Backbone as numpy.savetxt, mean C-alpha at the origin, in Angstrom:
# Nx Ny Nz CAx CAy CAz Cx Cy Cz
-1.41 -43.02 23.51 -2.23 -41.81 23.51 -1.37 -40.55 23.51
-0.28 -40.59 24.29 0.61 -39.45 24.34 1.25 -39.20 22.99
1.62 -40.29 22.29 2.21 -40.14 20.96 1.24 -39.51 19.99
-0.04 -39.92 20.09 -1.05 -39.35 19.21 -1.22 -37.85 19.46
-1.22 -37.46 20.74 -1.36 -36.05 21.08 -0.17 -35.24 20.59
1.04 -35.82 20.74 2.23 -35.13 20.27 2.20 -34.97 18.76
1.73 -36.01 18.06 1.65 -35.95 16.61 0.64 -34.90 16.17
-0.50 -34.87 16.86 -1.53 -33.89 16.52 -1.03 -32.47 16.74
-0.32 -32.27 17.85 0.23 -30.94 18.13 1.25 -30.53 17.09
2.10 -31.48 16.68 3.12 -31.18 15.67 2.50 -30.81 14.34
1.44 -31.52 13.94 0.76 -31.22 12.68 0.10 -29.86 12.74
-0.56 -29.57 13.86 -1.24 -28.28 14.02 -0.24 -27.13 13.98
0.89 -27.30 14.66 1.91 -26.25 14.65 2.49 -26.06 13.26
2.66 -27.14 12.51 3.20 -27.03 11.15 2.24 -26.28 10.24
0.95 -26.54 10.40 -0.06 -25.87 9.59 -0.10 -24.38 9.92
0.19 -24.05 11.18 0.08 -22.67 11.62 1.33 -21.85 11.36
2.26 -22.37 10.56 3.43 -21.61 10.15 3.55 -21.72 8.64
3.64 -20.58 7.97 3.74 -20.59 6.52 5.13 -21.03 6.09
5.31 -21.28 4.79 6.59 -21.72 4.27 7.69 -20.72 4.57
7.34 -19.44 4.61 8.33 -18.40 4.85 8.73 -18.29 6.31
7.98 -18.94 7.20 8.28 -18.85 8.61 7.34 -17.93 9.37
6.49 -17.18 8.67 5.54 -16.29 9.33 4.42 -17.11 9.95
3.89 -16.65 11.09 2.78 -17.40 11.71 1.53 -17.35 10.85
0.90 -18.51 10.70 -0.36 -18.58 9.98 -1.53 -18.72 10.94
-1.21 -18.86 12.21 -2.23 -18.94 13.25 -1.68 -18.34 14.52
-2.55 -17.76 15.36 -2.10 -17.13 16.58 -1.58 -18.14 17.58
-0.61 -17.75 18.40 -0.02 -18.67 19.37 -0.91 -18.87 20.59
-1.72 -17.85 20.92 -2.61 -17.97 22.08 -4.00 -18.39 21.65
-4.55 -17.66 20.69 -5.85 -18.00 20.10 -5.62 -18.24 18.63
-6.00 -19.40 18.13 -5.62 -19.82 16.79 -6.07 -18.87 15.69
-7.26 -18.29 15.85 -7.79 -17.45 14.78 -7.58 -15.96 15.06
-6.68 -15.64 15.99 -6.41 -14.23 16.28 -4.92 -14.05 16.51
-4.34 -13.04 15.83 -2.92 -12.78 15.97 -2.67 -11.69 17.00
-1.58 -11.81 17.73 -1.14 -10.73 18.61 -0.48 -9.65 17.76
-0.23 -8.48 18.39 0.43 -7.40 17.66 1.81 -7.83 17.19
2.53 -8.61 18.02 3.85 -9.09 17.63 3.76 -9.99 16.41
2.75 -10.86 16.37 2.60 -11.78 15.24 2.20 -11.05 13.97
1.34 -10.03 14.09 0.99 -9.22 12.93 2.24 -8.55 12.38
3.05 -7.99 13.29 4.27 -7.33 12.86 5.19 -8.32 12.14
5.28 -9.53 12.66 6.14 -10.53 12.03 5.65 -10.86 10.63
4.34 -10.99 10.44 3.79 -11.28 9.12 4.07 -10.13 8.14
3.99 -8.88 8.66 4.29 -7.73 7.81 5.76 -7.73 7.40
6.63 -8.03 8.35 8.06 -8.06 8.05 8.37 -9.10 6.99
7.75 -10.27 7.09 7.98 -11.34 6.12 7.51 -10.89 4.73
6.33 -10.25 4.66 5.83 -9.76 3.38 6.75 -8.68 2.81
7.24 -7.79 3.67 8.16 -6.75 3.22 9.48 -7.34 2.76
9.92 -8.39 3.45 11.17 -9.05 3.08 11.10 -9.60 1.66
9.93 -10.09 1.28 9.74 -10.56 -0.09 9.63 -9.39 -1.05
8.97 -8.32 -0.61 8.68 -7.20 -1.49 9.94 -6.45 -1.91
10.90 -6.30 -0.97 12.08 -5.51 -1.30 13.01 -6.24 -2.28
12.77 -7.52 -2.48 13.59 -8.26 -3.44 12.93 -8.35 -4.82
11.75 -7.76 -4.96 11.05 -7.79 -6.24 11.78 -6.88 -7.23
11.93 -7.34 -8.45 12.62 -6.56 -9.46 11.87 -5.31 -9.86
12.61 -4.37 -10.41 12.02 -3.10 -10.82 10.93 -3.29 -11.86
11.12 -4.19 -12.79 10.12 -4.42 -13.83 8.80 -4.89 -13.22
8.88 -5.85 -12.29 7.67 -6.36 -11.66 6.95 -5.26 -10.87
7.72 -4.47 -10.12 7.13 -3.36 -9.37 6.45 -2.37 -10.30
7.11 -2.05 -11.40 6.60 -1.04 -12.33 5.27 -1.46 -12.94
5.19 -2.67 -13.45 3.96 -3.09 -14.11 2.83 -3.37 -13.11
3.19 -3.82 -11.90 2.17 -3.95 -10.86 1.65 -2.58 -10.45
2.54 -1.56 -10.50 2.11 -0.19 -10.22 1.23 0.38 -11.31
1.54 0.05 -12.56 0.68 0.46 -13.67 -0.72 -0.11 -13.48
-0.78 -1.40 -13.14 -2.08 -2.03 -12.89 -2.82 -1.33 -11.76
-2.07 -0.93 -10.71 -2.70 -0.21 -9.61 -3.26 1.14 -10.06
-2.52 1.85 -10.92 -3.00 3.13 -11.42 -4.27 2.97 -12.25
-4.30 1.94 -13.10 -5.51 1.68 -13.89 -6.69 1.35 -12.99
-6.43 0.59 -11.91 -7.51 0.23 -10.98 -8.08 1.48 -10.32
-7.22 2.43 -10.00 -7.71 3.68 -9.42 -8.57 4.45 -10.41
-8.27 4.31 -11.71 -9.11 4.95 -12.73 -10.54 4.45 -12.64
-10.71 3.17 -12.31 -12.05 2.60 -12.14 -12.77 3.30 -10.99
-12.06 3.51 -9.88 -12.64 4.23 -8.74 -13.08 5.64 -9.17
-12.22 6.35 -9.87 -12.52 7.71 -10.33 -13.73 7.72 -11.27
-13.76 6.80 -12.21 -14.84 6.73 -13.19 -16.19 6.46 -12.52
-16.21 5.48 -11.63 -17.47 5.11 -10.99 -17.94 6.18 -10.02
-17.00 6.82 -9.36 -17.37 7.91 -8.45 -18.03 9.05 -9.21
-17.45 9.42 -10.35 -18.02 10.49 -11.16 -19.37 10.09 -11.73
-19.48 8.85 -12.20 -20.74 8.38 -12.80 -21.87 8.36 -11.78
-21.60 7.82 -10.61 -22.64 7.77 -9.58 -22.96 9.16 -9.04
-21.95 10.01 -8.98 -22.18 11.38 -8.53 -23.19 12.08 -9.45
-23.03 11.84 -10.76 -23.94 12.44 -11.73 -25.33 11.82 -11.66
-25.38 10.50 -11.53 -26.68 9.80 -11.53 -27.49 10.08 -10.28
-26.82 10.33 -9.15 -27.53 10.52 -7.88 -27.68 11.99 -7.52
-27.33 12.87 -8.47 -27.45 14.29 -8.20 -26.48 14.79 -7.14
-25.34 14.13 -7.03 -24.33 14.55 -6.06 -24.58 14.07 -4.65
-25.42 13.05 -4.47 -25.68 12.52 -3.14 -24.36 12.01 -2.53
-23.95 12.50 -1.37 -22.64 12.15 -0.82 -22.51 10.69 -0.40
-23.62 10.03 -0.12 -23.59 8.62 0.29 -23.67 7.70 -0.92
-24.70 7.87 -1.72 -24.92 6.98 -2.85 -23.80 7.08 -3.89
-23.26 8.26 -4.10 -22.24 8.43 -5.14 -20.93 7.75 -4.78
-20.72 7.44 -3.49 -19.45 6.85 -3.06 -19.52 5.33 -2.89
-20.67 4.73 -3.20 -20.83 3.31 -2.89 -19.85 2.40 -3.63
-19.41 2.80 -4.82 -18.46 1.97 -5.58 -17.05 2.55 -5.57
-16.83 3.57 -4.76 -15.50 4.18 -4.67 -14.42 3.17 -4.29
-14.67 2.24 -3.36 -13.60 1.32 -2.93 -13.22 0.26 -3.96
-13.94 0.15 -5.09 -13.73 -0.98 -5.99 -12.30 -1.05 -6.50
-11.73 0.07 -6.89 -10.35 0.05 -7.38 -9.38 -0.44 -6.32
-9.59 -0.06 -5.07 -8.72 -0.49 -3.98 -8.90 -1.99 -3.69
-10.12 -2.48 -3.88 -10.35 -3.93 -3.75 -9.51 -4.67 -4.78
-9.55 -4.21 -6.03 -8.74 -4.84 -7.08 -7.25 -4.83 -6.70
-6.79 -3.71 -6.18 -5.37 -3.55 -5.89 -4.91 -4.47 -4.77
-5.63 -4.47 -3.66 -5.18 -5.23 -2.49 -5.42 -6.71 -2.66
-6.60 -7.10 -3.10 -6.88 -8.53 -3.28 -6.17 -9.07 -4.51
-5.93 -8.23 -5.50 -5.22 -8.66 -6.71 -3.72 -8.56 -6.60
-3.21 -8.07 -5.45 -1.77 -7.97 -5.20 -1.08 -7.05 -6.20
-1.77 -5.95 -6.57 -1.12 -4.91 -7.35 -0.29 -4.04 -6.40
0.37 -3.04 -6.96 1.18 -2.14 -6.14 0.50 -0.78 -6.06
0.45 -0.22 -4.86 -0.11 1.11 -4.63 0.83 1.86 -3.70
1.13 3.09 -4.04 2.13 3.84 -3.26 1.79 3.88 -1.77
0.61 4.27 -1.41 0.26 4.37 0.00 0.23 3.02 0.68
-0.13 1.98 -0.04 -0.12 0.64 0.53 1.31 0.20 0.83
2.29 0.71 0.09 3.69 0.35 0.30 4.33 1.13 1.44
3.57 2.00 2.10 4.13 2.77 3.20 4.51 1.87 4.37
3.64 0.91 4.70 3.84 0.14 5.92 4.90 -0.95 5.84
4.78 -1.96 4.99 5.75 -3.06 5.08 7.21 -2.67 4.85
7.58 -1.93 3.80 8.99 -1.59 3.63 9.54 -0.70 4.73
8.72 0.24 5.24 9.18 1.10 6.32 9.48 0.27 7.57
8.62 -0.69 7.86 8.85 -1.56 9.01 10.17 -2.30 8.88
10.46 -2.77 7.68 11.71 -3.49 7.45 12.91 -2.57 7.63
12.81 -1.34 7.15 13.90 -0.39 7.30 14.08 0.01 8.76
12.99 0.17 9.49 13.09 0.50 10.90 13.82 -0.57 11.70
13.69 -1.80 11.26 14.40 -2.89 11.92 15.83 -3.03 11.41
16.24 -2.14 10.52 17.58 -2.16 9.92 17.86 -3.50 9.24
16.82 -4.00 8.58 16.95 -5.23 7.80 17.00 -4.92 6.31
16.73 -3.68 5.94 16.86 -3.21 4.56 17.34 -1.77 4.61
18.00 -1.34 3.57 18.61 -0.01 3.57 17.59 1.05 3.17
17.88 2.27 3.55 17.04 3.40 3.15 16.95 3.55 1.63
18.05 3.39 0.88 17.93 3.46 -0.57 16.99 2.41 -1.16
16.93 1.23 -0.54 16.02 0.21 -1.07 14.57 0.63 -0.88
14.29 1.33 0.24 12.94 1.86 0.46 12.61 2.94 -0.56
13.56 3.81 -0.81 13.34 4.89 -1.78 13.13 4.33 -3.18
13.82 3.25 -3.52 13.63 2.62 -4.83 12.19 2.14 -4.98
11.68 1.46 -3.98 10.31 0.95 -4.04 9.32 2.11 -4.17
9.49 3.12 -3.33 8.57 4.25 -3.36 8.60 4.95 -4.71
9.80 5.19 -5.24 9.92 5.92 -6.50 9.30 5.15 -7.66
9.59 3.86 -7.74 9.09 3.05 -8.86 7.57 2.93 -8.78
7.06 2.64 -7.59 5.61 2.43 -7.45 4.85 3.73 -7.65
5.34 4.82 -7.08 4.65 6.10 -7.25 4.62 6.52 -8.71
5.78 6.42 -9.39 5.84 6.82 -10.80 4.91 5.96 -11.65
4.89 4.65 -11.41 4.05 3.77 -12.23 2.57 3.96 -11.90
2.24 4.21 -10.63 0.85 4.50 -10.27 0.35 5.74 -10.99
1.16 6.80 -10.97 0.76 8.05 -11.60 0.66 7.88 -13.12
1.59 7.11 -13.69 1.51 6.85 -15.12 0.24 6.07 -15.47
-0.08 5.05 -14.68 -1.31 4.30 -14.92 -2.54 5.16 -14.79
-2.55 6.03 -13.76 -3.68 6.94 -13.60 -3.76 7.95 -14.73
-2.60 8.41 -15.21 -2.57 9.37 -16.32 -3.15 8.73 -17.59
-2.76 7.50 -17.89 -3.28 6.82 -19.07 -4.78 6.58 -18.93
-5.22 6.24 -17.73 -6.65 6.06 -17.51 -7.42 7.36 -17.68
-6.86 8.46 -17.16 -7.51 9.76 -17.32 -7.56 10.17 -18.78
-6.50 9.87 -19.53 -6.49 10.18 -20.96 -7.59 9.42 -21.69
-7.77 8.16 -21.33 -8.82 7.35 -21.95 -10.20 7.93 -21.64
-10.41 8.36 -20.41 -11.71 8.92 -20.03 -11.95 10.26 -20.71
-10.89 11.04 -20.90 -11.03 12.37 -21.48 -11.23 12.34 -22.99
-10.81 11.27 -23.64 -10.85 11.22 -25.11 -11.87 10.22 -25.66
-12.65 9.62 -24.78 -13.68 8.67 -25.22 -15.02 9.11 -24.66
-16.04 8.35 -24.96 -17.39 8.65 -24.47 -17.80 7.73 -23.33
-16.81 7.25 -22.57 -17.13 6.38 -21.44 -17.97 7.13 -20.42
-17.62 8.38 -20.15 -18.38 9.20 -19.21 -19.48 9.95 -19.94
-20.64 9.99 -19.34 -21.72 10.82 -19.89 -21.36 12.29 -19.69
-22.13 13.16 -20.30 -21.86 14.59 -20.17 -21.92 15.03 -18.71
-22.92 14.53 -17.98 -23.05 14.88 -16.57 -21.89 14.31 -15.75
-21.51 13.06 -16.05 -20.40 12.44 -15.32 -19.09 13.14 -15.62
-18.91 13.57 -16.87 -17.70 14.30 -17.23 -17.61 15.62 -16.46
-18.75 16.28 -16.31 -18.76 17.51 -15.53 -18.43 17.26 -14.07
-18.94 16.16 -13.55 -18.63 15.81 -12.15 -17.16 15.48 -11.99
-16.60 14.74 -12.95 -15.19 14.37 -12.90 -14.30 15.60 -12.90
-14.63 16.57 -13.73 -13.85 17.81 -13.77 -14.01 18.61 -12.48
-15.19 18.53 -11.90 -15.45 19.29 -10.68 -14.64 18.82 -9.48
-14.31 17.52 -9.43 -13.53 17.00 -8.30 -12.20 17.73 -8.18
-11.45 17.78 -9.28 -10.14 18.43 -9.25 -10.28 19.94 -9.08
-11.28 20.54 -9.71 -11.47 21.98 -9.59 -11.71 22.38 -8.13
-12.49 21.58 -7.44 -12.76 21.86 -6.03 -11.47 21.76 -5.21
-10.64 20.75 -5.52 -9.39 20.57 -4.78 -8.42 21.71 -5.05
-8.35 22.19 -6.30 -7.45 23.28 -6.64 -7.82 24.54 -5.85
-9.09 24.70 -5.57 -9.55 25.88 -4.83 -9.33 25.73 -3.33
-8.93 24.52 -2.89 -8.69 24.26 -1.47 -7.24 24.63 -1.13
-7.00 25.16 0.04 -5.65 25.55 0.44 -4.76 24.32 0.56
-3.47 24.51 0.33 -2.53 23.40 0.41 -2.45 22.84 1.83
-2.60 23.67 2.83 -2.57 23.20 4.22 -3.75 22.26 4.48
-4.91 22.63 3.97 -6.10 21.78 4.16 -5.94 20.47 3.40
-5.43 20.55 2.17 -5.18 19.33 1.40 -4.23 18.40 2.13
-3.16 18.98 2.66 -2.18 18.20 3.40 -2.82 17.52 4.61
-3.59 18.28 5.37 -4.21 17.74 6.59 -5.16 16.60 6.27
-5.98 16.78 5.24 -6.91 15.73 4.86 -6.17 14.50 4.33
-5.05 14.73 3.63 -4.28 13.62 3.09 -3.60 12.82 4.20
-3.22 13.49 5.29 -2.63 12.78 6.42 -3.60 11.73 6.95
-4.85 12.11 7.11 -5.83 11.16 7.62 -6.10 10.04 6.62
-6.08 10.36 5.33 -6.22 9.30 4.33 -5.05 8.33 4.41
-3.82 8.85 4.63 -2.66 7.99 4.79 -2.77 7.10 6.01
-3.32 7.62 7.09 -3.55 6.82 8.28 -4.51 5.67 7.99
-5.57 5.97 7.24 -6.56 4.94 6.92 -5.93 3.83 6.09
-5.18 4.20 5.05 -4.60 3.21 4.16 -3.59 2.34 4.90
-2.70 2.97 5.68 -1.72 2.20 6.44 -2.41 1.32 7.49
-3.50 1.82 8.06 -4.27 1.00 9.00 -4.88 -0.22 8.34
-5.35 -0.04 7.11 -5.90 -1.17 6.37 -4.83 -2.24 6.16
-3.63 -1.80 5.80 -2.54 -2.76 5.57 -2.24 -3.52 6.85
-2.15 -2.83 7.98 -1.86 -3.48 9.25 -2.93 -4.51 9.60
-4.19 -4.10 9.56 -5.28 -5.00 9.93 -5.41 -6.15 8.92
-5.10 -5.86 7.65 -5.19 -6.89 6.61 -4.31 -8.08 6.94
-3.16 -7.84 7.57 -2.26 -8.93 7.92 -2.72 -9.70 9.16
-3.80 -9.26 9.77 -4.37 -10.00 10.89 -5.52 -10.90 10.44
-5.87 -10.81 9.14 -7.00 -11.57 8.61 -6.51 -12.72 7.74
-7.33 -13.77 7.66 -6.89 -14.96 6.92 -7.88 -15.41 5.86
-9.00 -14.73 5.70 -9.96 -15.14 4.67 -10.35 -13.95 3.82
-10.72 -14.23 2.58 -10.98 -13.18 1.59 -12.20 -12.34 1.93
-13.23 -12.95 2.51 -14.44 -12.20 2.84 -14.13 -11.12 3.87
-13.39 -11.48 4.91 -13.04 -10.50 5.93 -12.20 -9.38 5.34
-11.28 -9.73 4.46 -10.43 -8.72 3.83 -11.26 -7.80 2.94
-12.23 -8.37 2.21 -13.10 -7.58 1.35 -13.90 -6.57 2.16
-14.47 -7.01 3.27 -15.25 -6.12 4.13 -14.37 -5.01 4.69
-13.17 -5.38 5.14 -12.23 -4.39 5.67 -11.91 -3.32 4.63
-11.55 -3.75 3.43 -11.17 -2.80 2.38 -12.34 -1.91 2.01
-13.51 -2.51 1.84 -14.67 -1.74 1.40 -15.05 -0.66 2.42
-15.18 -1.06 3.67 -15.60 -0.09 4.69 -14.54 0.99 4.89
-13.28 0.58 4.93 -12.20 1.54 5.20 -12.08 2.59 4.10
-12.15 2.16 2.86 -11.95 3.12 1.77 -13.20 3.94 1.48
-14.34 3.54 2.02 -15.51 4.43 1.96 -15.26 5.69 2.78
-14.38 5.57 3.78 -14.12 6.72 4.65 -13.46 7.86 3.90
-12.78 7.57 2.79 -12.09 8.63 2.06 -13.09 9.60 1.41
-14.05 9.13 0.61 -15.05 10.09 0.09 -15.99 10.61 1.17
-16.35 9.76 2.13 -17.25 10.22 3.19 -16.60 11.34 4.00
-15.31 11.24 4.24 -14.61 12.26 5.02 -14.04 13.38 4.17
-14.32 13.34 2.86 -13.78 14.34 1.94 -12.26 14.41 2.05
-11.63 13.21 2.08 -10.19 13.11 2.20 -9.57 12.93 0.81
-8.23 12.89 0.76 -7.55 12.83 -0.53 -6.49 11.73 -0.55
-6.52 10.96 -1.62 -5.51 9.93 -1.86 -4.71 10.35 -3.08
-3.38 10.23 -3.00 -2.52 10.84 -4.02 -2.75 10.28 -5.42
-2.98 8.98 -5.55 -3.13 8.41 -6.90 -4.49 8.80 -7.48
-5.51 8.81 -6.64 -6.81 9.28 -7.10 -6.72 10.76 -7.48
-6.04 11.53 -6.65 -5.89 12.97 -6.91 -5.14 13.22 -8.21
-4.08 12.44 -8.45 -3.31 12.61 -9.68 -4.17 12.27 -10.90
-4.99 11.25 -10.79 -5.87 10.87 -11.90 -6.88 11.98 -12.18
-7.48 12.54 -11.11 -8.41 13.65 -11.29 -7.72 14.86 -11.92
-6.50 15.13 -11.47 -5.76 16.28 -11.99 -5.45 16.10 -13.47
-4.98 14.90 -13.86 -4.66 14.65 -15.27 -5.90 14.76 -16.14
-7.04 14.34 -15.63 -8.27 14.45 -16.40 -8.55 15.92 -16.73
-8.38 16.77 -15.72 -8.63 18.20 -15.93 -7.62 18.79 -16.91
-6.38 18.30 -16.86 -5.35 18.75 -17.80 -5.71 18.35 -19.22
-6.16 17.11 -19.40 -6.44 16.59 -20.73 -7.65 17.24 -21.38
-8.58 17.74 -20.58 -9.73 18.43 -21.19 -9.44 19.92 -21.33
-8.21 20.33 -21.03 -7.76 21.70 -21.29 -8.18 22.73 -20.28
-8.50 22.33 -19.04 -8.97 23.28 -18.05 -7.98 23.53 -16.92
-6.77 22.95 -17.03 -5.80 23.13 -15.95 -4.39 22.97 -16.52
-3.48 23.80 -16.03 -2.07 23.67 -16.41 -1.44 22.57 -15.55
-0.62 21.72 -16.17 -0.02 20.59 -15.46 0.78 21.06 -14.26
1.57 22.09 -14.40 2.42 22.57 -13.30 1.58 23.02 -12.11
0.47 23.68 -12.40 -0.41 24.14 -11.33 -1.03 22.95 -10.60
-1.49 21.96 -11.35 -2.10 20.79 -10.75 -1.13 20.01 -9.88
0.10 19.86 -10.36 1.11 19.13 -9.59 1.46 19.88 -8.31
1.70 21.17 -8.39 2.16 21.94 -7.23 1.05 22.20 -6.22
-0.11 22.60 -6.71 -1.17 23.03 -5.80 -2.09 21.90 -5.34
-2.05 20.76 -6.00 -2.98 19.68 -5.66 -2.25 18.39 -5.31
-1.50 17.85 -6.24 -0.92 16.52 -6.05 0.19 16.52 -5.00
1.07 17.50 -5.01 2.19 17.51 -4.08 1.77 17.54 -2.62
0.88 18.45 -2.19 0.49 18.43 -0.78 -0.23 17.14 -0.38
-0.96 16.54 -1.30 -1.61 15.27 -1.00 -0.58 14.15 -0.85
0.43 14.15 -1.73 1.49 13.16 -1.64 2.21 13.24 -0.31
2.59 14.44 0.10 3.31 14.61 1.36 2.41 14.20 2.54
1.15 14.57 2.50 0.23 14.22 3.58 0.02 12.73 3.70
-0.20 12.05 2.59 -0.35 10.59 2.61 0.88 9.92 3.19
2.06 10.40 2.78 3.31 9.79 3.25 3.48 9.98 4.75
3.23 11.19 5.22 3.36 11.47 6.65 2.36 10.63 7.45
1.13 10.57 6.99 0.11 9.80 7.70 0.47 8.33 7.81
0.96 7.75 6.72 1.32 6.34 6.75 2.51 6.07 7.64
3.54 6.91 7.55 4.75 6.68 8.34 4.48 6.90 9.82
3.67 7.89 10.16 3.33 8.13 11.56 2.63 6.91 12.15
1.69 6.34 11.39 0.99 5.16 11.90 1.97 4.02 12.12
2.92 3.86 11.21 3.91 2.80 11.35 4.76 3.02 12.58
5.36 4.21 12.67 6.37 4.44 13.70 5.77 4.63 15.09
4.69 5.40 15.19 4.15 5.75 16.50 3.19 4.69 17.02
2.34 4.20 16.18 1.30 3.28 16.65 1.72 1.82 16.51
2.02 1.39 15.31 2.23 -0.04 15.08 3.62 -0.53 15.46
4.64 0.24 15.20 5.99 -0.22 15.46 6.31 -0.23 16.94
6.10 0.90 17.61 6.55 1.03 18.99 5.61 0.39 20.01
4.44 -0.03 19.59 3.61 -0.71 20.58 3.79 -2.22 20.55
4.63 -2.70 19.64 5.01 -4.11 19.69 6.25 -4.24 20.57
6.62 -5.46 20.90 7.71 -5.68 21.84 8.91 -6.27 21.14
10.00 -6.43 21.88 11.21 -6.98 21.31 11.03 -8.44 20.90
9.99 -9.08 21.36 9.74 -10.48 20.97 9.48 -10.61 19.48
9.12 -9.49 18.84 8.81 -9.56 17.42 10.01 -10.03 16.62
11.22 -9.77 17.09 12.41 -10.23 16.39 12.77 -11.65 16.78
12.65 -11.97 18.04 13.06 -13.28 18.52 12.23 -14.40 17.90
10.99 -14.10 17.53 10.12 -15.15 17.00 10.54 -15.62 15.62
11.31 -14.81 14.89 11.65 -15.20 13.52 13.14 -15.27 13.26
13.96 -15.05 14.27 15.40 -15.11 14.09 15.98 -16.32 14.79
16.97 -16.89 14.24 17.68 -17.96 14.90 18.53 -17.35 16.01
18.62 -18.06 17.11 19.35 -17.54 18.26 20.81 -17.23 17.88
21.24 -16.04 18.23 22.62 -15.65 17.98 22.89 -15.19 16.56
21.90 -15.19 15.68 22.11 -14.80 14.28 22.06 -13.29 14.16
23.07 -12.70 13.56 23.11 -11.24 13.40 22.54 -10.89 12.05
21.42 -10.17 12.05 20.74 -9.88 10.81 20.69 -8.39 10.49
20.73 -7.56 11.50 20.58 -6.13 11.24 21.79 -5.58 10.48
21.50 -4.59 9.64 22.56 -3.92 8.89 23.35 -3.01 9.82
24.59 -2.74 9.46 25.33 -1.70 10.16 24.74 -0.35 9.75
25.07 0.69 10.51 24.55 2.02 10.17 25.01 2.44 8.78
26.22 2.09 8.41 26.72 2.44 7.09 25.92 1.73 6.00
25.67 0.43 6.19 24.88 -0.33 5.22 23.45 0.19 5.17
22.91 0.55 6.33 21.53 1.01 6.42 21.33 2.32 5.66
22.32 3.22 5.77 22.20 4.52 5.13 22.65 4.50 3.67
23.67 3.70 3.35 24.28 3.74 2.02 24.34 2.37 1.38
23.38 1.51 1.71 23.44 0.13 1.25 23.11 -0.07 -0.21
22.87 0.98 -0.92 22.54 0.84 -2.34 21.06 0.55 -2.53
20.69 0.43 -3.80 19.27 0.17 -4.10 18.85 -1.22 -3.70
19.78 -2.15 -3.61 19.43 -3.52 -3.27 19.12 -3.62 -1.78
18.40 -4.68 -1.43 18.05 -4.91 -0.03 19.20 -5.65 0.64
20.21 -4.93 1.04 21.38 -5.57 1.61 21.07 -6.14 2.98
21.92 -7.08 3.43 21.71 -7.71 4.71 21.11 -9.09 4.57
20.92 -9.75 5.68 20.38 -11.10 5.65 18.86 -11.07 5.75
18.25 -12.07 5.18 16.79 -12.14 5.20 16.29 -12.26 6.62
15.11 -11.73 6.88 14.49 -11.80 8.20 14.14 -13.23 8.56
13.76 -14.02 7.58 13.24 -15.36 7.83 14.36 -16.38 7.71
14.61 -17.20 8.75 15.70 -18.17 8.68 15.62 -19.10 7.50
14.43 -19.44 7.05 14.27 -20.41 5.97 14.89 -19.92 4.67
15.09 -18.63 4.54 15.61 -18.09 3.28 17.02 -17.55 3.41
17.70 -17.93 4.50 19.05 -17.39 4.73 20.03 -17.78 3.63
19.82 -18.94 3.02 20.76 -19.38 2.01 20.62 -18.63 0.70
19.53 -17.90 0.54 19.30 -17.18 -0.71 19.95 -15.81 -0.62
20.98 -15.52 -1.42 21.65 -14.22 -1.34 20.76 -13.13 -1.85
20.94 -11.95 -1.29 20.18 -10.79 -1.73 20.99 -10.04 -2.76
20.55 -10.06 -3.97 21.21 -9.34 -5.03 20.42 -8.08 -5.36
20.96 -7.31 -6.26 20.26 -6.12 -6.71 18.96 -6.54 -7.38
17.78 -6.06 -6.87 16.51 -6.46 -7.46 16.44 -6.19 -8.95
17.11 -5.16 -9.40 17.03 -4.84 -10.82 17.66 -5.91 -11.68
18.59 -6.70 -11.11 19.26 -7.71 -11.91 18.34 -8.84 -12.29
17.22 -8.97 -11.59 16.29 -10.05 -11.90 15.59 -9.82 -13.22
15.59 -8.57 -13.65 14.90 -8.26 -14.90 15.60 -8.91 -16.09
16.89 -9.23 -15.92 17.65 -9.77 -17.04 17.55 -11.28 -17.12
16.92 -11.88 -16.12 16.82 -13.34 -16.12 15.72 -13.78 -17.08
15.90 -14.95 -17.72 14.87 -15.42 -18.63 13.64 -15.87 -17.88
């Protein structure tokens, strides 16, 4: 009987740990993760993300930008059909974000949490974080720009919806940069919060509900997300009602800075520092030195230098992510 119990425990423990070493089940309550376990799962995901090649990041970011175009299109269409009703017009706003998160596309604000957590642990260099941010942001904006161009040059939007679409950016341009920044900070908090809570969930239905409810808060709160804002701005540029330089400086830039600050604050103040030192011990082999030196951390190059967080992947060297693009 004791052997059977030991075997059952061993099987259960094996099921509750993923191939990468991250917990797949809570240590105290099987279907609930502690803050330390959520942090460990985020670190493991970030560890994989920083090794992704530039090409993969870029095209996943393009897909994310196109997905945001769907959000913009549906928001404008429903706004026109419902006479500007603030509740009904926003009902399909989260759809693009659902595609991005469940479809594993790349979104700039979504990338705020995992890579920053990895850098805070000195397991990846600051340049590697900047590489991810730069590639994903540029590809997101490019995808949104192409989507806005398609909407501006086709008859996808009705006349009323086109007017509503133009009105979104016009209203933002008339808003002060301080207000845009403040609203964007809260949007960044929401997005980073979604990422954190998402790693505590294990089924698609729960994740869908989380994403849908959370991203409804952006239109309901009249907040701003940088990729949505860039798409709205490009639409106004393409229909000839706004200068690109004005849109970038007075609208997109303060939203970008606000989203970034909101996401990083949530990581550093709320999620990072309220976990304990056990978060490292659970995934490191005893006595294994994994953290980068300060020199490597600051000047480690674009590659994710240092040893992998997860012991199971220690034998895999970390090369420059860009070099993967040349592999067949």
